[in-house]
XYZ file of C-alpha atoms in Angstrom:
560
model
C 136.671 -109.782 170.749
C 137.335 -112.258 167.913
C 134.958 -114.874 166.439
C 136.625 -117.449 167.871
C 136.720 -115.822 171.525
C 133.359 -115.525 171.476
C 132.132 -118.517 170.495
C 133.819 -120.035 173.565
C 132.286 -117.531 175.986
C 129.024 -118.007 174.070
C 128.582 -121.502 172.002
C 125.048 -120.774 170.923
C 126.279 -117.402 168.990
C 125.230 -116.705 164.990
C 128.416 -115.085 163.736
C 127.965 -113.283 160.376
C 130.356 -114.250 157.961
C 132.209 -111.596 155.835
C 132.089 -113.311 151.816
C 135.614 -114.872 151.430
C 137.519 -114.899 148.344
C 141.386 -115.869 147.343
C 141.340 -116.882 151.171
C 140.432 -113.304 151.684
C 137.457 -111.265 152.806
C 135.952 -110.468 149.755
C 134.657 -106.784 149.692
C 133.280 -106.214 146.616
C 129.614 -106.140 148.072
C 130.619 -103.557 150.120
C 132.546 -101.342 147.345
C 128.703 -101.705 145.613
C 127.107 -100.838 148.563
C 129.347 -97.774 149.081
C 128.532 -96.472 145.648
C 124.807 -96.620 145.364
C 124.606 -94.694 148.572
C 127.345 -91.935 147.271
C 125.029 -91.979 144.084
C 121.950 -90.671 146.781
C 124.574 -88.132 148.248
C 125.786 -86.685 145.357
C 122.879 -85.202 144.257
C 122.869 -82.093 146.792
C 126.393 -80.984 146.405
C 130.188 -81.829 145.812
C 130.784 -85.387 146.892
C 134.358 -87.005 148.058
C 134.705 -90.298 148.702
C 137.059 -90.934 151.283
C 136.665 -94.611 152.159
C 134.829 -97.784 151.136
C 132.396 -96.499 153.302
C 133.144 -93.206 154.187
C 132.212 -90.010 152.053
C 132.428 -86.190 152.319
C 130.013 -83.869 151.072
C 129.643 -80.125 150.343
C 126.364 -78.659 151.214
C 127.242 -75.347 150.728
C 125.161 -74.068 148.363
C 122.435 -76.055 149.046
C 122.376 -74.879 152.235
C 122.606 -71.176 150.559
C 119.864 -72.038 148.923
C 117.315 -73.285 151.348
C 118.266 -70.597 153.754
C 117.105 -67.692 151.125
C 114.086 -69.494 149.556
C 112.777 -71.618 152.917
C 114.459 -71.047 155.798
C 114.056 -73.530 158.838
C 111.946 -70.676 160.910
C 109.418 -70.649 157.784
C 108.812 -74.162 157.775
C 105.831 -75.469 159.180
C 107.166 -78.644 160.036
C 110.842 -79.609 160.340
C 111.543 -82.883 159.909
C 111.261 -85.280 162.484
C 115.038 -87.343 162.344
C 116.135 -83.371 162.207
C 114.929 -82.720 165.206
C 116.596 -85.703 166.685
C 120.111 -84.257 165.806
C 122.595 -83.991 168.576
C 123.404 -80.151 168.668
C 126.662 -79.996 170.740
C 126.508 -77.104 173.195
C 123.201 -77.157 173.886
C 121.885 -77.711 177.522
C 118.736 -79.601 178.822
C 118.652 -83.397 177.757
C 114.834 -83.961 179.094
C 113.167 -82.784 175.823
C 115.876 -82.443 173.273
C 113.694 -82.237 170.180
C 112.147 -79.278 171.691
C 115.665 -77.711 172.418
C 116.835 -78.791 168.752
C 114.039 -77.178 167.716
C 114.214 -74.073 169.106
C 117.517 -74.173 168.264
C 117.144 -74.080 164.349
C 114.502 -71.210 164.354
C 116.338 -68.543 166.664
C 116.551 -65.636 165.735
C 119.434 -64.294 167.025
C 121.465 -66.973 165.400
C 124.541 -66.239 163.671
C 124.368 -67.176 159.767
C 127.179 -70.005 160.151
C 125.111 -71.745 162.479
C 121.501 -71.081 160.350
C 124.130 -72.254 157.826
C 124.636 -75.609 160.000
C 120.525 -75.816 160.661
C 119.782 -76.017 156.853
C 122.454 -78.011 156.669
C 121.112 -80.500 159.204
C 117.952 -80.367 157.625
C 119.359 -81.595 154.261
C 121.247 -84.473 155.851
C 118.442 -85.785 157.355
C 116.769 -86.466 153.840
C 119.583 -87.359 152.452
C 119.465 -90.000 155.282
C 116.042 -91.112 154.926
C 117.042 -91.653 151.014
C 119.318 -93.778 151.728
C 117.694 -96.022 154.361
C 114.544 -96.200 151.832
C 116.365 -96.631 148.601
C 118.953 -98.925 150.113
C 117.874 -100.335 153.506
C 121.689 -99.072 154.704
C 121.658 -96.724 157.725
C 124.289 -93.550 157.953
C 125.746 -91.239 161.085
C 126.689 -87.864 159.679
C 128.883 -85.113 161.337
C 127.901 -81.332 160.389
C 129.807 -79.017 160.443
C 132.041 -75.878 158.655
C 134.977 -78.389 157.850
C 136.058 -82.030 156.662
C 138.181 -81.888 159.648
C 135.460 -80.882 162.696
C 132.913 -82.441 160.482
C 134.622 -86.377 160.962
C 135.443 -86.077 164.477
C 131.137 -85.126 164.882
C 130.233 -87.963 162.730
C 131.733 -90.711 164.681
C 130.094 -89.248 168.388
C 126.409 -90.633 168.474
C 125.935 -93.728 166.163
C 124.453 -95.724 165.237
C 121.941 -93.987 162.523
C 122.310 -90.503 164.103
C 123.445 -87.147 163.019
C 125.622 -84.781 165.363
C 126.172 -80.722 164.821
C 128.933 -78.388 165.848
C 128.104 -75.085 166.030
C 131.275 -72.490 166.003
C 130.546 -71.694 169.607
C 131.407 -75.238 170.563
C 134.203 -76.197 168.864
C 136.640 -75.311 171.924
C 135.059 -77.144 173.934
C 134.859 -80.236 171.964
C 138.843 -79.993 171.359
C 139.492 -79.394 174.584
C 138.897 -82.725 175.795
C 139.513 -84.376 172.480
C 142.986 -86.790 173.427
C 145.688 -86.375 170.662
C 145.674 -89.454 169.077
C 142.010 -89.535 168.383
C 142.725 -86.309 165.959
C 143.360 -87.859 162.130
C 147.052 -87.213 161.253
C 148.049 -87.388 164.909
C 147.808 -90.933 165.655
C 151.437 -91.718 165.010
C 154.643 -90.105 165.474
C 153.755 -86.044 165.456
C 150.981 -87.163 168.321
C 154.014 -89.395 170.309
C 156.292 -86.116 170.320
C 153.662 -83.778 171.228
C 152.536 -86.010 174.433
C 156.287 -86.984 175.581
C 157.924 -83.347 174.505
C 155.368 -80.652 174.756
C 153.018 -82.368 177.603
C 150.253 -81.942 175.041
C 147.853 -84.752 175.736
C 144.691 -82.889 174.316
C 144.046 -81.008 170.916
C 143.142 -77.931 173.349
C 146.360 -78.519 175.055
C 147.592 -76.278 172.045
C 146.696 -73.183 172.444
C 149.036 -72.684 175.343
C 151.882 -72.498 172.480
C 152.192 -70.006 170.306
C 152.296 -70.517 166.633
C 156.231 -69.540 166.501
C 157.028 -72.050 169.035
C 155.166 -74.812 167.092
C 157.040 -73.862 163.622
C 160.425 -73.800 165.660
C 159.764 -77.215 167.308
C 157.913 -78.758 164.106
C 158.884 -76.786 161.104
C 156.915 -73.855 159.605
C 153.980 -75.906 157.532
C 153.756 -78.472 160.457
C 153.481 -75.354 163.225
C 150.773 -73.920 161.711
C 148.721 -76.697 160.746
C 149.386 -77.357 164.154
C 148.184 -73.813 165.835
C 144.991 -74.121 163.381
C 143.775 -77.315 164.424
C 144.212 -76.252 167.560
C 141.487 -73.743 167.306
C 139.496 -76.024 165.081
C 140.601 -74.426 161.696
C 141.050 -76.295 158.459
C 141.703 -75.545 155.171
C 140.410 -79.122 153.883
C 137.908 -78.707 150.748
C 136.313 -81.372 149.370
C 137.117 -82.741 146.257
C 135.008 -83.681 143.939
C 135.714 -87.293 143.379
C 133.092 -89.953 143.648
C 135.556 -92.602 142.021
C 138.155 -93.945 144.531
C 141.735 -92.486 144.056
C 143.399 -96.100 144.613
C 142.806 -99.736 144.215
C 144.210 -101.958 146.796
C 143.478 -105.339 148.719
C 145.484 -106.764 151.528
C 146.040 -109.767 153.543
C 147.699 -110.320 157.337
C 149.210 -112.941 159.140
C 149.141 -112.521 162.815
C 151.301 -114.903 165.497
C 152.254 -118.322 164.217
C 150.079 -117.681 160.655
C 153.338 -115.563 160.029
C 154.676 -116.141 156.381
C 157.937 -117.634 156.594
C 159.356 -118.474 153.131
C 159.599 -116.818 149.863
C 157.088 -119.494 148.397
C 154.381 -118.579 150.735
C 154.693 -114.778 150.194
C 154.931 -115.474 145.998
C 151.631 -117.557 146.532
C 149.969 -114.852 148.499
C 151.104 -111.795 146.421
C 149.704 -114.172 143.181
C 146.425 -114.289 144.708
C 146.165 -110.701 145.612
C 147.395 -109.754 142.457
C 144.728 -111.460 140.838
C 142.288 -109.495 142.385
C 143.929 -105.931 141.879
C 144.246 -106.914 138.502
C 140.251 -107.666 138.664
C 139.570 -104.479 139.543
C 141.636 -102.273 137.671
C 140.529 -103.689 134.639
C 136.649 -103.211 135.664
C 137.728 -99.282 136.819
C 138.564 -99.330 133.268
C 135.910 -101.163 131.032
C 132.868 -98.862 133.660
C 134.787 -95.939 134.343
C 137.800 -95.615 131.435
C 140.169 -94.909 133.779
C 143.907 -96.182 134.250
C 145.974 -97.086 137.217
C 149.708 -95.906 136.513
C 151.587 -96.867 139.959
C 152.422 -100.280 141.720
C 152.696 -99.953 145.199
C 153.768 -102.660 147.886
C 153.438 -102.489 151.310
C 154.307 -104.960 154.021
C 155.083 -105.813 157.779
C 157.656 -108.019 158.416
C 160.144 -109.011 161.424
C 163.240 -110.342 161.997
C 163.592 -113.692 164.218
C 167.186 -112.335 165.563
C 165.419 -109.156 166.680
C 168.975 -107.080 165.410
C 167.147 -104.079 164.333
C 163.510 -104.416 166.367
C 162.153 -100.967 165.074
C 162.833 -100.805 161.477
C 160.378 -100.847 158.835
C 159.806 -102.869 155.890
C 159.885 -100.502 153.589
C 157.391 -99.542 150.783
C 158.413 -99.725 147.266
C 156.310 -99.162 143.808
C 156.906 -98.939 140.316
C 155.358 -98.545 136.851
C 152.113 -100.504 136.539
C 151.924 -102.879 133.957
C 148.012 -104.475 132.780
C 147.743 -107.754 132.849
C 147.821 -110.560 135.935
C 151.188 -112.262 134.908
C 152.806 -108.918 134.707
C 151.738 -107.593 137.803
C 152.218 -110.540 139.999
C 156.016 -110.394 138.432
C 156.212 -107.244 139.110
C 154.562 -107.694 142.878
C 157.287 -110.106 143.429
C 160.086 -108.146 142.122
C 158.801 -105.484 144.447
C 158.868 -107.758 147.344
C 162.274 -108.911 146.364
C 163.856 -105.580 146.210
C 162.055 -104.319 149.539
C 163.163 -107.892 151.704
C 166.749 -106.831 150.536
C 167.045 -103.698 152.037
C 164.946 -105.123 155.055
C 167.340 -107.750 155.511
C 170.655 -105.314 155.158
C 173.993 -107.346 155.022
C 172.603 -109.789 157.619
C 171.331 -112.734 156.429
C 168.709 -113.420 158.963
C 165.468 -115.751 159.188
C 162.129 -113.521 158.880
C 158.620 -113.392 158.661
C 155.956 -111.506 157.268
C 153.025 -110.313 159.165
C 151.089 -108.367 156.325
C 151.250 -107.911 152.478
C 148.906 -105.309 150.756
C 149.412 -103.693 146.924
C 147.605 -100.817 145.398
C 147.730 -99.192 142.355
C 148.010 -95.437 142.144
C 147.884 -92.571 140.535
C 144.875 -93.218 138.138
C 143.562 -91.060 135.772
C 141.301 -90.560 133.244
C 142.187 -91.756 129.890
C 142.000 -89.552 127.078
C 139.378 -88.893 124.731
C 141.124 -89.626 121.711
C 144.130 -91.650 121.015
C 147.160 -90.732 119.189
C 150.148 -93.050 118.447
C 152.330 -89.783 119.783
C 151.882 -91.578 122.882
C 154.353 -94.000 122.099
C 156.985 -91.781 121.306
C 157.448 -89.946 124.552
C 160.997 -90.827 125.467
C 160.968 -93.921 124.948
C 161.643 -96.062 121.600
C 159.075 -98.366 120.861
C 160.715 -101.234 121.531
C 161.038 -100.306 124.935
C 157.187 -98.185 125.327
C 155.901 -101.156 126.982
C 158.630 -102.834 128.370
C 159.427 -105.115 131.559
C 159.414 -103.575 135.175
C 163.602 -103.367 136.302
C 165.201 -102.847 139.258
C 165.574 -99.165 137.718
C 162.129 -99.107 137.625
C 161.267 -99.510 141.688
C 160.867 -96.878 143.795
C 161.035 -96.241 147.176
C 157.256 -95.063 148.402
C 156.173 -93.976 152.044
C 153.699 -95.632 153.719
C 150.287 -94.859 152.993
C 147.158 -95.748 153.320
C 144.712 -96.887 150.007
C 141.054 -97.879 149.435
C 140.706 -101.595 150.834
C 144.332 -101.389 151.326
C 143.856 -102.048 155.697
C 145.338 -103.538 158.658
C 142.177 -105.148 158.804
C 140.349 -106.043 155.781
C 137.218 -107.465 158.219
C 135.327 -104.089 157.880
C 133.818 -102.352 160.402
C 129.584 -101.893 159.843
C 129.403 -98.787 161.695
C 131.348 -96.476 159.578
C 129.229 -94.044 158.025
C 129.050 -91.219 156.193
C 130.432 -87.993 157.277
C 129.166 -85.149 155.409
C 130.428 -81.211 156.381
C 129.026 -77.779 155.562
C 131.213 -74.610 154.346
C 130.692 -71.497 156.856
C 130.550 -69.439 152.978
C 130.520 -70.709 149.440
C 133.302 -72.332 147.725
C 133.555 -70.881 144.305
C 134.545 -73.510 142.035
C 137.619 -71.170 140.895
C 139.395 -71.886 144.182
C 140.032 -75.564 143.973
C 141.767 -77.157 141.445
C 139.694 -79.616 139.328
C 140.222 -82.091 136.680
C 138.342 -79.776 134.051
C 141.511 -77.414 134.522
C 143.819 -79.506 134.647
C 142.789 -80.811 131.077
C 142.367 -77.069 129.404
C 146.298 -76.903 131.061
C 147.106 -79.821 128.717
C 144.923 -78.877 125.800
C 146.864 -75.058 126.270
C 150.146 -76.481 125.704
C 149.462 -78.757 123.171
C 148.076 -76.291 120.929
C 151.034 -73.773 121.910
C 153.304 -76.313 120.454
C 150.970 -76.971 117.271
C 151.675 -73.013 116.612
C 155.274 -73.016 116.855
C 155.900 -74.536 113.191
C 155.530 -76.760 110.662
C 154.310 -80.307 112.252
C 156.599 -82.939 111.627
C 156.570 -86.330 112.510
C 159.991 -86.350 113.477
C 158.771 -84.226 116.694
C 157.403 -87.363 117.804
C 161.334 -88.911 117.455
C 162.994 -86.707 119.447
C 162.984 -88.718 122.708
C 163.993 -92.095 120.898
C 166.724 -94.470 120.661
C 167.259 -94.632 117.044
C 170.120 -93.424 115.192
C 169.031 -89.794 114.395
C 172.101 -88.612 115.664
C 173.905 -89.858 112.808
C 171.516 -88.318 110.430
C 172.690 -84.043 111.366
C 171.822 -83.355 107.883
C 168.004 -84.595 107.915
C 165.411 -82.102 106.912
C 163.642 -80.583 109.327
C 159.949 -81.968 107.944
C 158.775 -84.499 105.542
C 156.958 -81.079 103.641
C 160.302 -79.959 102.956
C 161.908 -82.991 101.908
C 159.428 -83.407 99.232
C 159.672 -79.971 97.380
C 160.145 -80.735 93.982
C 160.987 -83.957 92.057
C 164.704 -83.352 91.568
C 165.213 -82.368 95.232
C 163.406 -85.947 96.313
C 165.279 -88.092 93.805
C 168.459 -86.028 94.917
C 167.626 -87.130 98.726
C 166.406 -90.333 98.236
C 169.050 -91.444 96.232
C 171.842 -89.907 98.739
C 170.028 -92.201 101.366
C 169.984 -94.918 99.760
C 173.638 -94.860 99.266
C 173.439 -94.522 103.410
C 171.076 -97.383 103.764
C 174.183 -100.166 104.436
C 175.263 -98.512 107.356
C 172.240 -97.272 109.061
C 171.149 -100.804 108.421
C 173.803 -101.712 110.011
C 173.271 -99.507 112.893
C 169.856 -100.105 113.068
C 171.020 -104.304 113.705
C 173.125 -103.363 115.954
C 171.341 -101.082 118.580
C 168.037 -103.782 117.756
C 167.629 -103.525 121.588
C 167.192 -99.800 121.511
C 166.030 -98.948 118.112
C 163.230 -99.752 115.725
C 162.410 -100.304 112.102
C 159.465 -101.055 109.828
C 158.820 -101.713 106.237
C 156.499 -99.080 104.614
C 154.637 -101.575 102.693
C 153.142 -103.045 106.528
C 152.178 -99.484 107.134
C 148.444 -100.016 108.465
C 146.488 -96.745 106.723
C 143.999 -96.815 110.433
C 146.964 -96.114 112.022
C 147.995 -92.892 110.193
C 144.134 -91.994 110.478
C 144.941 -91.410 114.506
C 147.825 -89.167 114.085
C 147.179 -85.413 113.673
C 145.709 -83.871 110.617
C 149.420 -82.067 109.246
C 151.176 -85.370 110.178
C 148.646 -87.400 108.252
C 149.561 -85.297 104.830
C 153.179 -85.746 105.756
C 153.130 -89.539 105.724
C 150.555 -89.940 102.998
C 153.268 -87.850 100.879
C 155.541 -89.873 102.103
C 154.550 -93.335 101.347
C 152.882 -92.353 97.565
C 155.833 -90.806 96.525
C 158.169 -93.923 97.514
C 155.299 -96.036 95.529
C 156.092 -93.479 92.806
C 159.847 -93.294 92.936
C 160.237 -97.318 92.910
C 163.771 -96.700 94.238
C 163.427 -98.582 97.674
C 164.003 -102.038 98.129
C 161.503 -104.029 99.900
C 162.047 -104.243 104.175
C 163.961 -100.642 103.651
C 163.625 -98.482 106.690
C 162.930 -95.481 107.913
C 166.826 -94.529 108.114
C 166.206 -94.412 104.074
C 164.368 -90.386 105.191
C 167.447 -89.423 106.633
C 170.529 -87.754 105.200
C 173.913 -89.210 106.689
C 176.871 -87.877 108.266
C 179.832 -89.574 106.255
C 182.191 -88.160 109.501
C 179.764 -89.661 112.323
């Protein structure tokens, strides 16, 4: 029931108000309030934050741990919101504390489900940390994966913890409808109820794993058969930083956008804000956001094609709010197009959201190779094209919802392994980086640095310049060899000038006297000789005219 629903059913009613910002619920209490209780979690094992308000966490090995030095039967007292877990599968609801009880000291338990006791144990702290260090209440789910673990979590709230023991996972999928299982909600779950019959999870295990990678494809099928028997693969990442930044606004029934003025003044506003937080992800967390992402809903009034999709488009993301509400716009632009098709038809827009993506860590030190990936430097940091948007399937990003009102009885959801998960069998940042650090040294070793490695990508006019040595070290061997060089460039300075005019749009020049000695100071140790060499002997040589180029340090091709 909305506010204003109730309100008429109930005058008298106090109605908390979400803080509004941008004519937008403002979240950023929330996104605090998130944090400082993943900052309780994380201290008692690998911590994934799914959600503003949803997080995952690995108690494997604390649970390892308490189960070899102080297992629940050699505890005196177990704690008392332990005791008041929910243990699914287990009978006799007049004194359940007793039964829970009884439950975590048996002795004919299997070790998954002392596993699961120790586990519960742990939670329950964890819980009482976070009501006394930040007043907010949690649910948990526990259990031997993310998957088993978030359906549990969601069962007996608020402020309560549920457990699922291996012996009664069947059961709990067996009655489990299809569309309440995550990943199922949408198309896959619509084909499974209409062309299998399939209208619980345990509905699957009537089908053999063949026939679900015939009907569904081989990756589908078995994820599929596995779920079906309450199997996942899931591990939990360590991430306590969200993987996205995104904020979103809709416009239900007659608040409908309806021109391209109102959609530019609501994609400004929301830009704003991404912008915001991307740059405070940044400054706290030195981290960059690399991807632009639009999503929207949107209708036609004709109703020619009811059922297709506005879709999704993204593109590189530029810092900075002007920049990224152009972009936004362009993004819109390109997306209404292809909505639209040949037919030029009224619309309206029932939702707008961005996000940026892909964000990663920035490095350690900074190098002005950076700039010379590919790219020439004019165009490094250049404007967002039409080349540069992308189609992008829908997805779904951190405050990037249908709903941005958010819901105050999501909780956390935390899951314990059935055995350890070595660190060695997920991938991780950490390796990811010696990957990186690998290669780049395997390319250090292959020869002689030279700074023009860091050219090869460019726009300039190298490729009239066959004969150029093939490092600065060489071409400065000897006096007469330099003069010889430097004097046969200089005789090819005209036309690479020339050239160099030309192609101004797609090449670059610089006078060595603006040369900025911090700059060469960032560039790697061999490089830094190179140039140094390179700039005192043109002081020395006094043969260069002042604004010369760098096309002066290349040999011509008279035929090119």
């Amino acid at each position: 029931m909305r506010g204003a629903e109730a309100e008429m059913v109930c005058p008298n009613i106090q109605l908390v108000q979400v803080p509004v910002a941008r004519g937008k619920a403002d979240l950023n209490a929330y996104r605090s309030a998130g944090s400082e209780v993943v900052s309780i979690l994380s201290t008692k094992g690998r911590c994934e934050r799914a959600s503003i308000d949803e997080v995952y966490l690995d108690l494997t090995d604390a649970a390892e741990s308490m189960l070899l030095e102080t297992p629940p039967a050699a505890l005196e007292d177990i704690d008392e919101e332990a005791l008041k877990s929910h243990v699914l599968g287990l009978s006799g609801d007049e004194d359940r504390e007793k039964n829970v009880q009884r439950w975590f000291i048996r002795s004919d338990a299997i070790h998954q489900d002392r596993l699961l006791a120790c586990g519960a144990i742990i939670v329950a702290h964890l819980r009482g940390e976070v009501l006394k260090e930040t007043e907010f209440t949690c649910s948990a789910g526990i259990a031997h994966n993310k998957m088993l673990a978030k359906l549990a979590s969601g069962m007996h709230k608020p402020a309560q913890q549920t457990i699922v023991p291996s012996s009664a996972v069947k059961d709990l999928l067996a009655s489990l409808p299809v569309k309440k299982m995550k990943q199922l909600g949408g198309k896959l779950g619509s084909s499974l109820q209409n062309d299998l019959g399939v209208n619980n999870v345990g509905d699957l295990l009537k089908f053999s794993e063949e026939k679900l990678q015939e009907r569904y494809g081989f990756n589908t099928g078995t994820w599929l058969w596995n779920i079906a028997r309450g199997i996942s693969g899931d591990e939990v990442k360590g991430r306590v930083l969200p993987k996205s930044h995104g904020c979103g606004k809709t416009f239900p029934g007659p608040r409908a956008l309806k021109t391209a003025a109102a959609v530019e003044s609501w994609l400004n506003q929301l830009c704003e804000e991404l912008s915001e937080r991307i740059q405070l992800d940044m400054d706290q967390n030195k981290r960059v956001a690399h991807t632009l992402t639009l999503h929207a809903r949107a209708f036609k009034t004709s109703d020619v094609e009811p059922h297709k999709k506005f879709p999704s488009k993204s593109c590189p993301l530029r810092y900075g709010i002007n920049k990224i509400q152009e972009d936004a716009k362009k993004l819109f632009d390109t997306g209404l197009r292809e909505f639209l098709g040949s037919h030029s038809n009224a619309w309206r827009v029932t939702s707008l959201a961005i996000s940026a993506g892909k964000i990663l860590d920035t490095p350690r030190t900074s190098s002005i190779s950076r700039f010379f990936q590919g790219k020439s430097l004019s165009s490094a940091i250049s404007d967002a094209s039409n080349d540069d948007i992308q189609d992008d399937a829908p997805s779904f990003s951190i405050g990037c919802k249908e709903n941005i009102v958010p819901e105050s009885d999501k909780d956390e959801e935390v899951f314990v392994h059935g055995k350890s998960v070595k660190e060695d069998d997920a991938p991780s940042k950490d390796r990811k980086i010696d990957v990186l650090c690998t290669q780049s040294r395997k390319q250090k070793d292959k020869g002689n640095g030279s700074i023009l490695k860091f050219f090869s990508g460019t726009n300039t006019s190298t490729k009239h310049a066959s004969n150029a040595p093939s490092s600065w070290s060489e071409s400065l061997k000897g006096q007469d060899q330099r003069d010889h060089q430097e004097e046969s460039l200089v005789d090819g300075h005209s036309r690479l000038g020339k050239i160099s005019n030309q192609q101004r749009d797609s090449s670059w020049n610089f006078n060595a006297e603006d040369i900025d000695p911090s700059v060469i100071d960032e560039l790697p140790e061999e490089i830094q000789r190179e140039v140094r060499g390179w700039i005192c002997s043109s002081k020395r040589a006094k043969t260069t005219k002042r604004g010369s180029s760098i096309f002066h340090y290349f040999t011509t091709d008279d035929n090119a």
